[in-house]
């Protein structure tokens, strides 16, 4: 489909065209995003019955490309002054709605961090209050940082490249192969290979996988099962619930462990809320589970299960049609890469390149107590 010279925005200060034009543009753009058929039909039926005022209130506003937000002064304000008061860049660029939204996000993030620190100080980080700190603090810190970055990106010019077609696909079957290099003190594993199958049929997904390492005769098997609940106009705006189970064993030293986890989370395409930030993706999750250990040498016995908490937050973008970049933070005690310190988890960065519509190549780096590097490819049988 040829590129459209106009698009729909959430800037209510701009003039709305006729209902027919706005409706035509809305449905055309919806059709360009291959989502499940029932989602498109529901959205199109609802738009056909809306008046011009209702379309404007719901964010379907016509504007030309020359109206797109972008301000050098606002970007510099967001980079400096915005480090204290997020949203100031958008306020400078006369986008008050986005500016106040980012400021409120900053307050919520700071509040989550403050509540976690207060609970930790009052209770000395004991018992159930430790769980409150471990879950609220990283989520609050992630939200605090992300609102600042969004303020900077949005006021310097925004991100207007849609997620590429293959990333928006929801019905796909792929085979992934991956090489992993570990450099973690105390971990008897340096190299491992992983084979994974990607089943993804909206709203369900399943990723069974198996890993093999030459060090200490390492073997790992597991699976991730999940379901998504879409609630936005865009494919990547949804809540999700997933379960993960895996077993890892080091046969040469007689040690193995099992992990069971459940996570709930949310994925947000920021363009669902601020059109000039189209192409920015935010994910966050929190969950918990248990870990069981087994030792195959005399008098060792089996240990009692350890409870664990997992949290994470990340932000991704695709600067070009073929690239996607994501950075984030993960708090997960059972991660092989370990934690940077007692109170700080691990950080990661992932770069994905799509040389064709049915192949993805990705690189992933993680830093905790040690380092963990991934390099892999996914071949899609269909998508």
PDB file of C-alpha atoms in Angstrom, residues 10 16 39 54 76 93 101-102 112 140 148 157 179 190-191 244 246 259 288 307 342 346-347 357 361:
ATOM      1  CA  UNK A  10      -4.194  12.565  19.402  1.00  0.00           C
ATOM      2  CA  UNK A  16     -10.885  17.707  12.422  1.00  0.00           C
ATOM      3  CA  UNK A  39     -10.417  -6.615  16.716  1.00  0.00           C
ATOM      4  CA  UNK A  54     -16.841  11.823  19.278  1.00  0.00           C
ATOM      5  CA  UNK A  76      17.316  20.458  25.410  1.00  0.00           C
ATOM      6  CA  UNK A  93       6.812  22.622  22.878  1.00  0.00           C
ATOM      7  CA  UNK A 101       1.006  12.902  31.505  1.00  0.00           C
ATOM      8  CA  UNK A 102       4.775  12.353  31.681  1.00  0.00           C
ATOM      9  CA  UNK A 112       6.748   3.571  44.103  1.00  0.00           C
ATOM     10  CA  UNK A 140       9.193   2.629  40.070  1.00  0.00           C
ATOM     11  CA  UNK A 148      12.304  11.090  31.188  1.00  0.00           C
ATOM     12  CA  UNK A 157      11.263  15.028  17.082  1.00  0.00           C
ATOM     13  CA  UNK A 179      24.602 -19.610  21.276  1.00  0.00           C
ATOM     14  CA  UNK A 190      31.018 -21.042  29.733  1.00  0.00           C
ATOM     15  CA  UNK A 191      29.275 -22.081  26.504  1.00  0.00           C
ATOM     16  CA  UNK A 244       7.517 -20.809  33.003  1.00  0.00           C
ATOM     17  CA  UNK A 246      12.502 -25.386  33.582  1.00  0.00           C
ATOM     18  CA  UNK A 259      12.321 -23.506  38.645  1.00  0.00           C
ATOM     19  CA  UNK A 288       6.923 -15.053  41.684  1.00  0.00           C
ATOM     20  CA  UNK A 307      10.737 -18.688  46.959  1.00  0.00           C
ATOM     21  CA  UNK A 342      22.485  -7.411  46.880  1.00  0.00           C
ATOM     22  CA  UNK A 346      20.813  -7.167  36.099  1.00  0.00           C
ATOM     23  CA  UNK A 347      20.575  -4.998  32.982  1.00  0.00           C
ATOM     24  CA  UNK A 357      10.365 -11.219   6.383  1.00  0.00           C
ATOM     25  CA  UNK A 361      18.895 -12.255  13.865  1.00  0.00           C
TER      26      UNK A 361
END
